[in-house]
PDB file of C-alpha atoms in Angstrom:
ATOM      1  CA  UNK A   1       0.000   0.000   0.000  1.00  0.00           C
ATOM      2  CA  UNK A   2       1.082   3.708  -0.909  1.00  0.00           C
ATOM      3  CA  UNK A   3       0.539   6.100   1.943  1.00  0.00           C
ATOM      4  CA  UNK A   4       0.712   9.813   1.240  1.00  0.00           C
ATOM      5  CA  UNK A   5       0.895  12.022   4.488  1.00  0.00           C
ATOM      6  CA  UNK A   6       0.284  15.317   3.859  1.00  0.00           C
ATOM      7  CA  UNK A   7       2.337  17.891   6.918  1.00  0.00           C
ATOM      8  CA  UNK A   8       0.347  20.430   8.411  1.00  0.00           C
ATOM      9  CA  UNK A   9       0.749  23.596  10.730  1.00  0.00           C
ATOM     10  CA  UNK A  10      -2.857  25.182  11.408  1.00  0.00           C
ATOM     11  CA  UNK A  11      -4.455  25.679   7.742  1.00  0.00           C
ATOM     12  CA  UNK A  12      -1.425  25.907   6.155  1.00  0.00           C
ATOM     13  CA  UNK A  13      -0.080  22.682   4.414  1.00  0.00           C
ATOM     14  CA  UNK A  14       3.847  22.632   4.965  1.00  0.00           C
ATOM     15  CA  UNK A  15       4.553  19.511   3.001  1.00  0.00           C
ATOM     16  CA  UNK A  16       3.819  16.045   2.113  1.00  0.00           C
ATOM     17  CA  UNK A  17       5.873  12.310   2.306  1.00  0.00           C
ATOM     18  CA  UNK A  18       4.553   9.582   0.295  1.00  0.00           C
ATOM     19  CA  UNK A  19       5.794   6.082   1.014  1.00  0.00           C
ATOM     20  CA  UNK A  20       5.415   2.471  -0.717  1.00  0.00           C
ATOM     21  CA  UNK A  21       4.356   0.984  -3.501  1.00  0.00           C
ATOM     22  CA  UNK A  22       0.383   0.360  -4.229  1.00  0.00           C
ATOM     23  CA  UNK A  23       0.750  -3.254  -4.968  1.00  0.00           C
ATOM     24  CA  UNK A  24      -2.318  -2.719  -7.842  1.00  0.00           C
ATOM     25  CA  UNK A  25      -0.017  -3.927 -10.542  1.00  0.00           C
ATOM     26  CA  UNK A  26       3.558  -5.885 -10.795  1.00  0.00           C
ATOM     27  CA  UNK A  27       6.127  -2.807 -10.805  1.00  0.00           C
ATOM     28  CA  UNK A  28       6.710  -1.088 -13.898  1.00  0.00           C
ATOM     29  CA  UNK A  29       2.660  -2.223 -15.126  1.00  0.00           C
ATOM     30  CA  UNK A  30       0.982  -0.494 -11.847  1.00  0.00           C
ATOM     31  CA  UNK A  31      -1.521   2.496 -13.194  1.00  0.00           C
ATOM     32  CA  UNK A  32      -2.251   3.017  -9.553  1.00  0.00           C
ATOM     33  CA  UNK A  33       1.598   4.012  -8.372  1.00  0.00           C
ATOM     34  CA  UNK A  34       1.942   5.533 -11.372  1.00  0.00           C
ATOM     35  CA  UNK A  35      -0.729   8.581 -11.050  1.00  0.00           C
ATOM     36  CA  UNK A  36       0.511   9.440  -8.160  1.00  0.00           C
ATOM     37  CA  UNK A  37       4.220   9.368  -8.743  1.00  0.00           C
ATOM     38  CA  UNK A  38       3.051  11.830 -11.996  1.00  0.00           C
ATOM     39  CA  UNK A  39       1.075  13.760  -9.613  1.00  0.00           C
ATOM     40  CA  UNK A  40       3.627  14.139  -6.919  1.00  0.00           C
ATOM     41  CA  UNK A  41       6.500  14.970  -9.659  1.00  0.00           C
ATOM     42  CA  UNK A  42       4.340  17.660 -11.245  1.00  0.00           C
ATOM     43  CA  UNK A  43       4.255  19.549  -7.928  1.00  0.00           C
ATOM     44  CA  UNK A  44       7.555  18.973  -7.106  1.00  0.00           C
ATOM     45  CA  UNK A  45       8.323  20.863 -10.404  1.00  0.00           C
ATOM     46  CA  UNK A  46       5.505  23.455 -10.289  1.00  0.00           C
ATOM     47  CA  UNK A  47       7.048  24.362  -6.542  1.00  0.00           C
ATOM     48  CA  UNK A  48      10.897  23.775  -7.586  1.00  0.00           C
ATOM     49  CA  UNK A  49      11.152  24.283 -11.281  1.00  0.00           C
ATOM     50  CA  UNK A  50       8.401  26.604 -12.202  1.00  0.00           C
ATOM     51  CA  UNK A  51       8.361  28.646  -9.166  1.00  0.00           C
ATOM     52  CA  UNK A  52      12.107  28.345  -8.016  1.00  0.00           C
ATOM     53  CA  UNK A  53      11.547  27.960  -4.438  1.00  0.00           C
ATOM     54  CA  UNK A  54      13.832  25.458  -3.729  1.00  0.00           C
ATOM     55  CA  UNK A  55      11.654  23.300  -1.880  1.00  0.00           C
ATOM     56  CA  UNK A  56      14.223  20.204  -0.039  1.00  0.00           C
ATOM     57  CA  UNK A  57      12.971  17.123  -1.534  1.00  0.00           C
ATOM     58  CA  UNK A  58      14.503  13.761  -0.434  1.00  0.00           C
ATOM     59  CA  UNK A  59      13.716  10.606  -2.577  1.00  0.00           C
ATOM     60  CA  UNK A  60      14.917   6.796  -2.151  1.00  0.00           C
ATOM     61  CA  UNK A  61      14.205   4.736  -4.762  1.00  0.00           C
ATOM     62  CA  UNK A  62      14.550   1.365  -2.785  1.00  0.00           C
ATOM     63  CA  UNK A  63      11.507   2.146  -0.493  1.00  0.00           C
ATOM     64  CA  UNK A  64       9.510   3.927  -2.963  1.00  0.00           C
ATOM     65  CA  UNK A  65       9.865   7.076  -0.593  1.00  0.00           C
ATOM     66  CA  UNK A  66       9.424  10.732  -1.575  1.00  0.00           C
ATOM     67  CA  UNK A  67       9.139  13.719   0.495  1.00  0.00           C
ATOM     68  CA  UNK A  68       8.616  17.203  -0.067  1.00  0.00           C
ATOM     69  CA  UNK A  69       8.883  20.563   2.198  1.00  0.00           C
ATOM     70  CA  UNK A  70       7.982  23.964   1.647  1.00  0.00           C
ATOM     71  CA  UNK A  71      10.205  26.873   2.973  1.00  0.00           C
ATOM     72  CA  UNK A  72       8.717  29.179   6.118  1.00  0.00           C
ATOM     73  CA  UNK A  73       8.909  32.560   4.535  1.00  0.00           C
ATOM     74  CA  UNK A  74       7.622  32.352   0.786  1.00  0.00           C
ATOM     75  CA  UNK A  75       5.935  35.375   0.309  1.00  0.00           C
ATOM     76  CA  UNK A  76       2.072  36.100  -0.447  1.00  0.00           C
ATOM     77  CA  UNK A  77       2.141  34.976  -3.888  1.00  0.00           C
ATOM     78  CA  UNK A  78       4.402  31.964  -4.290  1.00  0.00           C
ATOM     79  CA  UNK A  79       2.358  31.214  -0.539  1.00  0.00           C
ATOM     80  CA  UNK A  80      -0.743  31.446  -2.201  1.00  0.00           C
ATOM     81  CA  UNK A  81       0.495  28.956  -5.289  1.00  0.00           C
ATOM     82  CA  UNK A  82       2.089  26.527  -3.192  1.00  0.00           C
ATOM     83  CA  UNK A  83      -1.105  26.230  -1.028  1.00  0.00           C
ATOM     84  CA  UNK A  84      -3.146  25.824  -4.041  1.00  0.00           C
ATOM     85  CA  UNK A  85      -1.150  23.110  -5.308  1.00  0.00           C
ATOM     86  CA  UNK A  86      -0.596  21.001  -2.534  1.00  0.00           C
ATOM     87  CA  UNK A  87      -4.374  21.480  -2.151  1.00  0.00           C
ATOM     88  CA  UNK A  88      -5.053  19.786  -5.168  1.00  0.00           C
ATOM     89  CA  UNK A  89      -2.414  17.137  -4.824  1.00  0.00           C
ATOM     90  CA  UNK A  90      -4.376  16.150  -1.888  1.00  0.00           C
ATOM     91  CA  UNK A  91      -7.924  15.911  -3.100  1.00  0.00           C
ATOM     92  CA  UNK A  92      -6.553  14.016  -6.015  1.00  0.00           C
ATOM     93  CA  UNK A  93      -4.619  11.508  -3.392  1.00  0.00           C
ATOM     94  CA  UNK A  94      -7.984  11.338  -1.747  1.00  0.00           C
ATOM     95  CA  UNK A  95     -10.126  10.980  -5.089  1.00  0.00           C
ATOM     96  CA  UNK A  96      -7.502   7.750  -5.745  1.00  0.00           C
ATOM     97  CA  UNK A  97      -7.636   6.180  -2.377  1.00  0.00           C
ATOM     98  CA  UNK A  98     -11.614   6.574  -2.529  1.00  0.00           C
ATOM     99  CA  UNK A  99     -11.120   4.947  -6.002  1.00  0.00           C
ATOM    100  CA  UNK A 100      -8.545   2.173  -4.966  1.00  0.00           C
ATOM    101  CA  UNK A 101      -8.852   1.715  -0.893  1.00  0.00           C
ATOM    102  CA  UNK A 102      -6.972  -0.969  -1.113  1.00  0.00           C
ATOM    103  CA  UNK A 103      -3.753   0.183  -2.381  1.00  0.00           C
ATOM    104  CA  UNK A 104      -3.555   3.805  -1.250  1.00  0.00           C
ATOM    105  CA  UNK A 105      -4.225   5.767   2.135  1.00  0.00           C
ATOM    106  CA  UNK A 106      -4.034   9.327   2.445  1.00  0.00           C
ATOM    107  CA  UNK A 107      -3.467  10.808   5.966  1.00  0.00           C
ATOM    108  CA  UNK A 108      -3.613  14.783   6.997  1.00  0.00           C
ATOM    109  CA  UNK A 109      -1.400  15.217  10.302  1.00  0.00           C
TER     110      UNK A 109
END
């Protein structure tokens, strides 16, 4: 099972880890761990890339871990971005574990 905890400090979303693989599909064939590897990569480079915030990222391939946390002080605008696109990282975690319970849980902490 993939589990995707997404960090938290009052409304604010700081961050997210997701950890293992789904187990839908043999590796390299599973739909399931794919969508949200795309999902979490595309936010990684929206907040990195795009945005140049320079968000730490750590990664391990051999545990199918990947974590992701925003910097303190980002400013109202690149705040306001960031927010919006964790936010919709998470509802479409959510919208996949409501789609595929078995394989993926999606935690707010």
């Amino acid at each position: 099972m993939t589990t995707v905890t997404f960090h938290s400090e009052g409304s604010r979303i700081t961050g997210f880890e997701m950890q293992g693989h789904s187990g839908y599909a043999p590796r390299g064939e599973d739909i399931v761990c794919a969508a949200l590897t795309s999902a979490v990569r595309l936010t990684e480079c929206a907040v990195n890339d795009v945005l140049g915030l320079e968000a730490p990222v750590k990664a391990r391939e051999k545990d199918a871990y990947i974590s992701l946390k925003l910097p303190s002080a980002l400013g109202q605008t690149n705040e306001s971005t960031c927010q919006a696109l964790l936010a919709a990282l998470m509802v479409h975690c959510v919208q996949l574990a409501e789609e595929y319970p078995e394989n993926i849980s999606v935690m707010e902490v």
